[in-house]
CSV table of C-alpha atoms and ligand atoms in Angstrom, one decimal:
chain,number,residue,atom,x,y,z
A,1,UNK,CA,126.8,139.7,85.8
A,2,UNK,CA,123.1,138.9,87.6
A,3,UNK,CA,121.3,136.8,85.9
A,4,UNK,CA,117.4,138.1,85.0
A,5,UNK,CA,115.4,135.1,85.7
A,6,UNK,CA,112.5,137.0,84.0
A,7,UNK,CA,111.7,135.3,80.5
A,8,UNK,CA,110.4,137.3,77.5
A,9,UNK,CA,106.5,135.9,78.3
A,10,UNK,CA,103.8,137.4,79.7
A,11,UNK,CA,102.7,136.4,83.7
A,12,UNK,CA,102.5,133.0,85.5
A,13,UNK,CA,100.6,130.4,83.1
A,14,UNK,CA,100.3,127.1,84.6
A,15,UNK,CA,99.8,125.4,81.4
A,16,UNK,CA,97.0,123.5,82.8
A,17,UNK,CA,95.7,125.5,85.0
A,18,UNK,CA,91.9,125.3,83.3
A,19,UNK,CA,92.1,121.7,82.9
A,20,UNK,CA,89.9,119.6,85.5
A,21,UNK,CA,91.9,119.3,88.5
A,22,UNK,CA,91.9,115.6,89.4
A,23,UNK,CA,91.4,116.0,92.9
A,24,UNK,CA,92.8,113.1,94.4
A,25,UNK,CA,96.0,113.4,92.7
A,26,UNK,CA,98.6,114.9,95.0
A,27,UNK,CA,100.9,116.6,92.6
A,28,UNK,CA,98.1,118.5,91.5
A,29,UNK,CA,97.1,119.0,95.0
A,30,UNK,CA,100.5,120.8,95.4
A,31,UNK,CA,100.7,122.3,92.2
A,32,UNK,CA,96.9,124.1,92.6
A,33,UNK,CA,98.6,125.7,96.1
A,34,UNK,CA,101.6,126.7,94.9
A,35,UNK,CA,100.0,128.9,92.0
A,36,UNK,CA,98.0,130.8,94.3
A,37,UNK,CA,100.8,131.6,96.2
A,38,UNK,CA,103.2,132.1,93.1
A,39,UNK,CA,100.1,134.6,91.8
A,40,UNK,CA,100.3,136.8,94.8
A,41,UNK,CA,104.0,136.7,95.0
A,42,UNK,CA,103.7,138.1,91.7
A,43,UNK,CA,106.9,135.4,90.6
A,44,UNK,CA,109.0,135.7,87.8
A,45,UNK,CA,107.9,133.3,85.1
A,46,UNK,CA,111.6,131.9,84.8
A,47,UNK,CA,111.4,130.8,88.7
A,48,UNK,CA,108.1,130.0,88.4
A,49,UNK,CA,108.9,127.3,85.6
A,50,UNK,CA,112.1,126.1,87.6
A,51,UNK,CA,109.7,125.9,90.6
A,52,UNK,CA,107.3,123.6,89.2
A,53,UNK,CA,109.8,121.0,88.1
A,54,UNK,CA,111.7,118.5,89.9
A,55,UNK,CA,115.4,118.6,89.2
A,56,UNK,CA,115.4,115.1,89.3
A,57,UNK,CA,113.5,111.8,89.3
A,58,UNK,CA,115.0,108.1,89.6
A,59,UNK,CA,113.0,105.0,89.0
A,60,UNK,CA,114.8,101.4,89.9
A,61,UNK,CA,114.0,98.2,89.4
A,62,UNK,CA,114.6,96.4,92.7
A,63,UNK,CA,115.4,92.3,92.9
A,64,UNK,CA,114.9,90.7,95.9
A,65,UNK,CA,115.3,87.1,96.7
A,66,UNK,CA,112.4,86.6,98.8
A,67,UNK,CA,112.7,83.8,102.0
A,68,UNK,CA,110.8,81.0,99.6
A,69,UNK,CA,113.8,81.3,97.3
A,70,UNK,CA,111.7,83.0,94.7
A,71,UNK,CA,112.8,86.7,93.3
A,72,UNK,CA,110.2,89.4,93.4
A,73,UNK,CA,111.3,93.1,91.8
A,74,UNK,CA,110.2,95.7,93.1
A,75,UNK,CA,109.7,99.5,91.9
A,76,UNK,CA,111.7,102.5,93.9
A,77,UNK,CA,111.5,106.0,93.2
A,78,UNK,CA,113.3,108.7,94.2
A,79,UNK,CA,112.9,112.7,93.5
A,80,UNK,CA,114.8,115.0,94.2
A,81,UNK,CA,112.5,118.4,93.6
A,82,UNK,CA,114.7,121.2,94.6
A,83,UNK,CA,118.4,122.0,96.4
A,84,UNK,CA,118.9,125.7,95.8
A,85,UNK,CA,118.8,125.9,99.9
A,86,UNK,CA,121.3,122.8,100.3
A,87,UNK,CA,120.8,118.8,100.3
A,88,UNK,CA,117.9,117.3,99.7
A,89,UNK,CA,116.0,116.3,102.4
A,90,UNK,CA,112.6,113.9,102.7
A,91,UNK,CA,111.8,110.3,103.8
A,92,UNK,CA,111.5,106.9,102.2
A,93,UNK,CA,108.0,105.3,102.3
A,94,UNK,CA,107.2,101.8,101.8
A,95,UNK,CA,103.9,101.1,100.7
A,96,UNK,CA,101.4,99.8,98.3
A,97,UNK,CA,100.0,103.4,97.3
A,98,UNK,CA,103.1,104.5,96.2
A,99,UNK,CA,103.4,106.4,92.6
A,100,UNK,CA,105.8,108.6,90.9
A,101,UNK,CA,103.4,111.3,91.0
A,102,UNK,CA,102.5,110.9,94.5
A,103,UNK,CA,106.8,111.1,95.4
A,104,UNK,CA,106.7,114.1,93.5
A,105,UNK,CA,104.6,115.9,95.5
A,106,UNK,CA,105.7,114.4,98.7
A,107,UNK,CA,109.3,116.0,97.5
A,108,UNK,CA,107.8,119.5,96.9
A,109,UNK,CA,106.4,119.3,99.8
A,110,UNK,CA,109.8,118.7,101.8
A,111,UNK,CA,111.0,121.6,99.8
A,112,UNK,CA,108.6,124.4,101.3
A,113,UNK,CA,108.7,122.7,104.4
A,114,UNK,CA,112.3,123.5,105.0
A,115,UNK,CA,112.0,126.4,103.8
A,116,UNK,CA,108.8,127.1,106.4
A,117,UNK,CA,111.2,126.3,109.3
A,118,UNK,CA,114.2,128.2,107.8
A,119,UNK,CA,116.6,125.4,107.8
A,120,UNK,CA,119.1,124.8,105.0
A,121,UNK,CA,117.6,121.9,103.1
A,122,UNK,CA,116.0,121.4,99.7
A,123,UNK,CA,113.1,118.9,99.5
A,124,UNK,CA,113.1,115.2,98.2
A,125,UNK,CA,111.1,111.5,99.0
A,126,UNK,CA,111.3,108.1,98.4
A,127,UNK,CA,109.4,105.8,98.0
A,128,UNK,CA,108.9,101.8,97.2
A,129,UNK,CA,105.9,100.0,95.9
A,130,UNK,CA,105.7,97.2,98.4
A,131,UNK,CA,103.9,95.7,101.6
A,132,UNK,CA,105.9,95.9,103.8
A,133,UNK,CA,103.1,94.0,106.8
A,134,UNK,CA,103.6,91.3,104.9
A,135,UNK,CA,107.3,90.6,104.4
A,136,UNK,CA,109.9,89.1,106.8
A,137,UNK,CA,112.8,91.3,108.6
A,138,UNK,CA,115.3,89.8,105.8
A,139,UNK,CA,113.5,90.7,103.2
A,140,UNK,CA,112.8,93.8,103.8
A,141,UNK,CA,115.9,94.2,104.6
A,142,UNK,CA,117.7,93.0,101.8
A,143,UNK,CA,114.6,95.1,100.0
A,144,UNK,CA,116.2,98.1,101.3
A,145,UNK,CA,120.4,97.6,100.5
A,146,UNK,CA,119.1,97.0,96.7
A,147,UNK,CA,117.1,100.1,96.6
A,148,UNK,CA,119.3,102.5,98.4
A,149,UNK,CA,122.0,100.8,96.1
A,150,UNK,CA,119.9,101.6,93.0
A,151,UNK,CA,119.8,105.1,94.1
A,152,UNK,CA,123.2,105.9,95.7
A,153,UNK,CA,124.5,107.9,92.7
A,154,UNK,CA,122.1,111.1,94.2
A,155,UNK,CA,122.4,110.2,98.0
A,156,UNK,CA,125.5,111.3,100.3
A,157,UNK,CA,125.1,114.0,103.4
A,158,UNK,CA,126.1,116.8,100.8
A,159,UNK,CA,123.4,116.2,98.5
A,160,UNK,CA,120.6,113.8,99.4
A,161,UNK,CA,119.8,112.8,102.8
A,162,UNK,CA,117.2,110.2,103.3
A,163,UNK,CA,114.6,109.9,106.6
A,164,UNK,CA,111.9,107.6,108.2
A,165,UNK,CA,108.2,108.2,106.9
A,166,UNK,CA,105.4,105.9,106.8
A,167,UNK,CA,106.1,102.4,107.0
A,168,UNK,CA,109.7,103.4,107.3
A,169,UNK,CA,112.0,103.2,110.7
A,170,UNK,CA,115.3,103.5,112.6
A,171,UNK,CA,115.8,99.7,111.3
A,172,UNK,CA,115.6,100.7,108.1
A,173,UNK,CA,117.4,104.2,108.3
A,174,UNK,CA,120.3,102.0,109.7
A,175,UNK,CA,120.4,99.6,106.7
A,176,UNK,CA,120.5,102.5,104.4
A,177,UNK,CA,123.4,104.4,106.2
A,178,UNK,CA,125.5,100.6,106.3
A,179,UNK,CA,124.7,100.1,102.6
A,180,UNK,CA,126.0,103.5,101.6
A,181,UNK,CA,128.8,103.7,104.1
A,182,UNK,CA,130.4,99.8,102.6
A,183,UNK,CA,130.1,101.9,99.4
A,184,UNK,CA,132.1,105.0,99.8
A,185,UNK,CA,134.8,102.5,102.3
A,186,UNK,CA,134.0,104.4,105.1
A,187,UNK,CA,131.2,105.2,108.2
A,188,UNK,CA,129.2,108.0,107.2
A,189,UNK,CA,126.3,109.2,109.7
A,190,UNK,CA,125.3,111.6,108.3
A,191,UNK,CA,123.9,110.5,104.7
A,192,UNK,CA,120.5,109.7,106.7
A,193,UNK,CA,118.4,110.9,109.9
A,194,UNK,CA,115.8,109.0,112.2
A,195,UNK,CA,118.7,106.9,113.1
A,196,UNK,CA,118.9,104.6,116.1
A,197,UNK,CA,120.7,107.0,119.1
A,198,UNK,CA,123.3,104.1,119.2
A,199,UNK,CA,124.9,104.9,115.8
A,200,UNK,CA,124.5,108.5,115.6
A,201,UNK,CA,120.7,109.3,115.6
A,202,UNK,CA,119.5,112.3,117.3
A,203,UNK,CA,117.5,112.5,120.9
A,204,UNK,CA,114.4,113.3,120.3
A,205,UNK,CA,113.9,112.6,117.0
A,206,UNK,CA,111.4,109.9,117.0
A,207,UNK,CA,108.8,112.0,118.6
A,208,UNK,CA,109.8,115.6,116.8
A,209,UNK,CA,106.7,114.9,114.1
A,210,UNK,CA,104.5,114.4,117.3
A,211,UNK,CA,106.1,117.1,119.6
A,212,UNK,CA,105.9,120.0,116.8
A,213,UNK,CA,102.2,119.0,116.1
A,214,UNK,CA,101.4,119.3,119.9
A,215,UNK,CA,103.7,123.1,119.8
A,216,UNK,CA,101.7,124.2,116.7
A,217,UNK,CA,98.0,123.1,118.2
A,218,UNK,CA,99.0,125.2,121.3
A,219,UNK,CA,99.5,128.2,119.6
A,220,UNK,CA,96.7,127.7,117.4
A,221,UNK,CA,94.8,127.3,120.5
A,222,UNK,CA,96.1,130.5,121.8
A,223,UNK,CA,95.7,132.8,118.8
A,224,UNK,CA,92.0,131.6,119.1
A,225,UNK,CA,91.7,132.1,122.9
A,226,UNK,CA,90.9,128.5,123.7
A,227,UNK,CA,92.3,127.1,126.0
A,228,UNK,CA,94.4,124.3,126.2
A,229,UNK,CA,93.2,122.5,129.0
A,230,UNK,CA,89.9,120.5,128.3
A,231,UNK,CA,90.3,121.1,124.3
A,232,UNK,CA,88.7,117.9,122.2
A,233,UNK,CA,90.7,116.1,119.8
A,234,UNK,CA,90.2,113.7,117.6
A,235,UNK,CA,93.1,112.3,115.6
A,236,UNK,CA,93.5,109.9,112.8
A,237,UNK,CA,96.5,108.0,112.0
A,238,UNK,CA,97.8,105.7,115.0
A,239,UNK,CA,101.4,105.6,114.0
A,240,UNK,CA,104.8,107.6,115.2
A,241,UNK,CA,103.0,111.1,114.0
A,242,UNK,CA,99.6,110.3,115.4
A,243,UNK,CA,100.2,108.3,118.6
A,244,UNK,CA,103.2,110.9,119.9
A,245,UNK,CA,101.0,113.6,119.6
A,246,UNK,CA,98.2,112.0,121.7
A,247,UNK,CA,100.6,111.2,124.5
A,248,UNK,CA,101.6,114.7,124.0
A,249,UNK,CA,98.5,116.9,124.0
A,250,UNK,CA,97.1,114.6,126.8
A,251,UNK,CA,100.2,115.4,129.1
A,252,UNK,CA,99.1,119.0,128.3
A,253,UNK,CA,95.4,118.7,129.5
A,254,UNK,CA,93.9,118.1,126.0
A,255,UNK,CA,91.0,115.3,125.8
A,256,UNK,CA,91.4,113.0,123.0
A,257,UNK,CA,88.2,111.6,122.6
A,258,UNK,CA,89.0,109.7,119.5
A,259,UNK,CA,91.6,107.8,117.6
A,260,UNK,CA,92.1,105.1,114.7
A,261,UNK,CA,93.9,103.8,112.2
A,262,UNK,CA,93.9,101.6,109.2
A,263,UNK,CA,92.6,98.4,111.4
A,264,UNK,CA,89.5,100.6,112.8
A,265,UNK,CA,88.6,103.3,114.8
A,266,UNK,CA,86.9,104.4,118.6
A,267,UNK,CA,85.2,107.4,120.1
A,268,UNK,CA,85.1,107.8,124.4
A,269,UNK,CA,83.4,110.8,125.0
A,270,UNK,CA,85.1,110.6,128.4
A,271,UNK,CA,88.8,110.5,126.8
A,272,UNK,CA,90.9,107.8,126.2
A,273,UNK,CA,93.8,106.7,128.1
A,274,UNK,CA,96.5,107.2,125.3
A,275,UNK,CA,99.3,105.7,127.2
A,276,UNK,CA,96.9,102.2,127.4
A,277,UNK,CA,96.2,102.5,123.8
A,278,UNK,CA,100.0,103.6,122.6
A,279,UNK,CA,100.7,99.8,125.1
A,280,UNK,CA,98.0,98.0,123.3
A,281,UNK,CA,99.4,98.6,119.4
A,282,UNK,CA,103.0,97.7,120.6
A,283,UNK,CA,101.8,94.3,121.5
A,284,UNK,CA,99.2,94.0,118.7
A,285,UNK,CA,100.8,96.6,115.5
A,286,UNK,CA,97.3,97.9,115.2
A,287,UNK,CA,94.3,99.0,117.1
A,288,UNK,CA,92.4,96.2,116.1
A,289,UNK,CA,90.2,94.7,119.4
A,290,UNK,CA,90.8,97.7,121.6
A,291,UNK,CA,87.6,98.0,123.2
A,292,UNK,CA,88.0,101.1,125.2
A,293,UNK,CA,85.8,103.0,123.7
A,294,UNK,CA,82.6,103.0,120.9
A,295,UNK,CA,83.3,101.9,117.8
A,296,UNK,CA,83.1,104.4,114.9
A,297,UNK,CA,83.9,104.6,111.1
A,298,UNK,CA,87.0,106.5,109.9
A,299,UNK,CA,84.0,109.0,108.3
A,300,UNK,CA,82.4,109.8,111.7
A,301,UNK,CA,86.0,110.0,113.3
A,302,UNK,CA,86.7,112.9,110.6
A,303,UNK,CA,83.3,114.6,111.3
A,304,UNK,CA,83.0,114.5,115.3
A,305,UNK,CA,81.8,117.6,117.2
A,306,UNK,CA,85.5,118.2,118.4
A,307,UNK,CA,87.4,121.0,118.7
A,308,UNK,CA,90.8,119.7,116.9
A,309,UNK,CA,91.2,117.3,114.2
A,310,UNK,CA,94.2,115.9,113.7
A,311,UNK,CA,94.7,113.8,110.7
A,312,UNK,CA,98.1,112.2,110.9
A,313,UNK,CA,98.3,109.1,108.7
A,314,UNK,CA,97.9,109.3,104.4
A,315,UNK,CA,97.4,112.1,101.8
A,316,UNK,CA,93.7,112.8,100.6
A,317,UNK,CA,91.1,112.1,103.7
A,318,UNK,CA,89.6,115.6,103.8
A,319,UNK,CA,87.9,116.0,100.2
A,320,UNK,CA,85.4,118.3,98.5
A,321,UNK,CA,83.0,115.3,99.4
A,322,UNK,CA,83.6,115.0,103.7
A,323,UNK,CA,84.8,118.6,103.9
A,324,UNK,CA,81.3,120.4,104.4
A,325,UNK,CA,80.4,117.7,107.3
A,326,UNK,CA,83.9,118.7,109.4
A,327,UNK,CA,82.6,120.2,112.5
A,328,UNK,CA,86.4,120.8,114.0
A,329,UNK,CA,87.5,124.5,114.9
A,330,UNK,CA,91.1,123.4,114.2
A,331,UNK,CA,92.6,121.3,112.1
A,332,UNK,CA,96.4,119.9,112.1
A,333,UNK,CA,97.9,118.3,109.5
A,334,UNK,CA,100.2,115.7,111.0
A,335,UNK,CA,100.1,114.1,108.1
A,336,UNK,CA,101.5,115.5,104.5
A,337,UNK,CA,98.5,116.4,101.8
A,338,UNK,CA,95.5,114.6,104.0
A,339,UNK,CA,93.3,118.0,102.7
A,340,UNK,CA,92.7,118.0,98.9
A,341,UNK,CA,92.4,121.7,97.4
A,342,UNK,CA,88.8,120.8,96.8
A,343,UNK,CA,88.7,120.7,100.2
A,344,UNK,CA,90.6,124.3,101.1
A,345,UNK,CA,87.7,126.9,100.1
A,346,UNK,CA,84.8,124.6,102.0
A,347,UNK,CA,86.9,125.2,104.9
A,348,UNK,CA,88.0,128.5,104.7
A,349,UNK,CA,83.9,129.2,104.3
A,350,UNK,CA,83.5,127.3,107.7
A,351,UNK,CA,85.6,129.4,109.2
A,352,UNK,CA,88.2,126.2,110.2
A,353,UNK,CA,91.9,127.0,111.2
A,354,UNK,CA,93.7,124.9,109.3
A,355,UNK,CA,97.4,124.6,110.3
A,356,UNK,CA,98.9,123.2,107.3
A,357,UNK,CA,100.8,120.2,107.1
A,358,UNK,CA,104.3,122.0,105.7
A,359,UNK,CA,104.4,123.9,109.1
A,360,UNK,CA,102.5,121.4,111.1
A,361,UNK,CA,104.6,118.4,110.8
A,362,UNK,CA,108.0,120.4,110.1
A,363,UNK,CA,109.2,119.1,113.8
A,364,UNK,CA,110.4,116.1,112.4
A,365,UNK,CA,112.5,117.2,109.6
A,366,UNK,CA,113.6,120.0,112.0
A,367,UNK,CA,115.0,117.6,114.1
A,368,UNK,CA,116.8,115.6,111.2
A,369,UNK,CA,118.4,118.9,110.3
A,370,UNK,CA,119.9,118.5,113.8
A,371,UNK,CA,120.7,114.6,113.8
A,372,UNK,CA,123.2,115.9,110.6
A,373,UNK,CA,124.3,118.9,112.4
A,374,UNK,CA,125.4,116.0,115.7
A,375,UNK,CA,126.6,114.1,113.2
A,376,UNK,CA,128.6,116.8,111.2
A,377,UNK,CA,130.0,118.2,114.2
A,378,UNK,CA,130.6,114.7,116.1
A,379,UNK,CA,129.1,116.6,118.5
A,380,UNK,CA,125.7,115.3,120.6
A,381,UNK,CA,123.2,117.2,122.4
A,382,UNK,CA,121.2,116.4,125.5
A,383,UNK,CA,117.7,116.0,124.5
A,384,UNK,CA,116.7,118.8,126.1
A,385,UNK,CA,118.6,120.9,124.0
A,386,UNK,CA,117.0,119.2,120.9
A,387,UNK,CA,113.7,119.9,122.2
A,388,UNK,CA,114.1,123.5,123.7
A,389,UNK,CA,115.6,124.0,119.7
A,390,UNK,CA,112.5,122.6,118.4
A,391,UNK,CA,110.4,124.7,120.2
A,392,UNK,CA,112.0,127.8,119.2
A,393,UNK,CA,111.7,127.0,115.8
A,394,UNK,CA,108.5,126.2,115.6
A,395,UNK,CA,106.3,128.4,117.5
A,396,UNK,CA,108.6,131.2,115.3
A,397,UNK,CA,107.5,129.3,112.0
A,398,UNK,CA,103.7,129.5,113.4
A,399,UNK,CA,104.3,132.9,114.1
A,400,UNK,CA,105.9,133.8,111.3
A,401,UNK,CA,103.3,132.4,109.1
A,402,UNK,CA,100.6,133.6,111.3
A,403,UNK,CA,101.5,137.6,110.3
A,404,UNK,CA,101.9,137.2,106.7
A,405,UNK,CA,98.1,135.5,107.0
A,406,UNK,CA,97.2,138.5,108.4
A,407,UNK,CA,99.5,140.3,106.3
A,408,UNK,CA,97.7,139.3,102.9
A,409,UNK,CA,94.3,138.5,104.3
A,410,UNK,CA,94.8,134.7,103.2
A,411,UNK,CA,94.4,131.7,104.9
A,412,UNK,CA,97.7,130.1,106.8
A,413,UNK,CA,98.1,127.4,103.7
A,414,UNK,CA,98.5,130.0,101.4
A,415,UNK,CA,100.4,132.1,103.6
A,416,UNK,CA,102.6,128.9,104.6
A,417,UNK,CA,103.5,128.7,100.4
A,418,UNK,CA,104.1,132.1,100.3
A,419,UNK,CA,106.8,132.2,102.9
A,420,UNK,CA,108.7,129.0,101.3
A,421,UNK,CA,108.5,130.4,98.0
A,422,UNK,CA,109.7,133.7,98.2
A,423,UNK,CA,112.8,132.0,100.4
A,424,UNK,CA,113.5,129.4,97.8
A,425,UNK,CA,112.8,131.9,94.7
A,426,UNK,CA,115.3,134.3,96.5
A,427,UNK,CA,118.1,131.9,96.5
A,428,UNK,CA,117.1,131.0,93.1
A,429,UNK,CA,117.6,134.6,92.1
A,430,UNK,CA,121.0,135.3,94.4
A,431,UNK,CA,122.8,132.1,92.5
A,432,UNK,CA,121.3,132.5,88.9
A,433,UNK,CA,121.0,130.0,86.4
A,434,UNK,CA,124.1,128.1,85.7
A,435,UNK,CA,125.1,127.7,82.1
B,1,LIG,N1,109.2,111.9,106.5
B,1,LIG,C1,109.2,113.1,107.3
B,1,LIG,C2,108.4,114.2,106.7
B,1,LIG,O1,107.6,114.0,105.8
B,1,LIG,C3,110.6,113.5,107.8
B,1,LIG,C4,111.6,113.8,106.7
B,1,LIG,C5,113.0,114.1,107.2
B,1,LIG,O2,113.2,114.1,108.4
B,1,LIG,O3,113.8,114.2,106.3
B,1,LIG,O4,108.6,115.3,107.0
């Protein structure tokens, strides 16, 4: 018998939806998208409940013996938000700003970006409260067996596979698939993605993030009939999403006239040679000293006369406050939440395409979806393949997104929700509730 998700309430109440919405929070961030979208949808209020609640949310104490001999414990989270679709699928950060709250939404966020890109994931995120700048390679290391141990009971490739995100590398993604694999008592490859090539990792993966921001910004470029060569851009956030994407849109004919990150930013009118700068932070981790260019404050770099912006580094950098200063005609959200909701309407009055960050930086999940199909199969493609499936899918996702915008008259964020919520609530309804 179908189950009828519909409870015997009235419509969609998100019970604290008149409530001051603390802007800078990033569940609520979520959350405030996610009901406009569930409003148009018109969603059951069963699915609509299920939809706003994680499935499940681990929190671990993690010891670690630090190299002075003292022991130092750490907090780890990890949420799994939804896996009607399949396994749960989302990074593991490492950093100071980390929260519950914060992992939350990071892992709602892997849910409707799967679901944007069609590919058979749920959506869920790690994360560990640490500085990682300022431990050695053994201790992070031996940071990251105790937390993956502490949270082994949810991983495994059938129900929660783990990925790079900030602060977070191959390095690390190897630790974690060694630690689970001396587990179980045999190799498994598959429980993570962003591994190194050598041990099962997929090619192309480290620059999918990068790569599917420079596919998406082409064919926002083209839907706006402007052209590619010559376009300004201005991009924030120096790291594997940010820098990738420079090289990228450069090689395409773009000018990127500005870039930074946490150490400082610089503006050269006359472009900056990406490939220089992408050599300088090798050698020196940040952009710190690099001189060629002006410097200029991580304000002015949001608010140049540019014609992309490309925010690729933390959540919560375009607010209600900077928003009416943005002078970009596109923006693309490399990075996951860097536009608060506050933020949303100011743009939309400007008249700014915003490609939102669950389509926008959907290449690199996309690609982990293949890693555990190589991995699966035992099977490896040339990276040509990997790439020429990465383009497919994205420039479909943009276009798909692209005609329900025009569809419903709303912006592509809200159109970008809709699409990943009527996918997930449509399994939801298929499989029913289990009792
Ligand atoms: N951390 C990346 C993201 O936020 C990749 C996640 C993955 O590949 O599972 O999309």
């Amino acid at each position: 018998m179908a189950t009828d998700l519909r409870l015997p309430t009235h419509k969609i109440v998100h019970p604290d939806k008149d409530r001051f919405l603390n802007e800078e929070n990033p569940f609520e961030a979520m959350m405030s998208r996610f009901d406009r979208a569930a409003e148009l949808l018109d969603l059951e209020p069963g699915i609509y409940q299920v939809l706003r609640n994680a499935e499940k949310q681990l929190i671990v104490s993690i010891p670690v013996q630090l190299d002075n001999g003292n022991v130092e414990v750490y907090t780890g989270y990890r949420v799994l938000y939804n896996t009607s679709r399949g396994p749960a699928k989302g990074g593991i950060r490492f950093d100071l700003q980390v929260t519950l709250e914060e992992v939350k939404a990071l892992a709602a966020w892997m849910t409707w970006k799967c679901a944007v890109v069609n590919i058979p994931f749920g959506g869920s995120k790690g994360g560990v409260v640490c500085d990682p700048l300022k431990m050695s390679v053994g201790e992070l290391e031996r940071l990251t067996r105790r937390y993956t141990a502490g949270i082994i009971s949810v991983l495994g490739p059938d129900s929660d596979v783990p990925a790079p995100d900030v602060n977070t590398n191959e390095r690390v993604m190897a630790w974690v698939m060694d630690t689970y694999s001396m587990r179980v008592g045999h190799t498994v490859t598959a429980v993570v993605t962003g591994k190194p090539v050598e041990m099962g990792g997929s090619l192309g993966r480290r620059e999918a993030t990068g790569r599917g921001c420079m596919l998406v910004t082409k064919e926002a470029l083209e839907h706006l009939g402007m052209p590619v060569r010559g376009t300004t851009v201005s991009i924030q956030g120096f790291g594997n999403v940010g820098s990738v994407a420079a090289e990228m849109l450069e090689r395409e004919g773009c000018k990127i006239t500005a870039i930074g990150d946490r150490s400082g930013c610089i503006y050269n009118p006359g472009g900056i040679d990406v490939v220089d700068a992408i050599k300088y932070v090798r050698k020196h981790k940040t952009l710190e000293g690099y001189n060629n260019g002006d410097p200029i404050s991580g304000d002015e770099l949001l608010t140049l006369d540019v014609d992309v912006l490309l925010p690729a580094a933390l959540e919560n950098v375009i607010t209600s406050k900077n928003a009416s200063k943005v002078r970009a005609k596109v923006i693309v959200e490399g990075a996951n939440g860097p536009t608060t909701a506050g933020a949303d309407a100011i743009l939309d009055e400007k008249g700014i395409f915003v490609v939102p960050d669950i389509l926008a930086n959907a290449g690199g999940v996309t690609v982990s979806y293949f890693e555990w199909v190589q991995d699966r199969g035992g099977y490896f493609w040339s990276e040509e393949t990997v790439n020429d499936r990465l383009r497919d899918i994205m420039t479909r996702s943009f276009r798909d997104v692209l005609s329900l915008s025009r569809q419903h008259k709303v912006n592509m964020r809200t159109a970008a929700y809709m699409l990943a919520i009527s996918r997930v609530s449509t399994v939801h309804k298929l499989r029913g509730i289990y009792a």
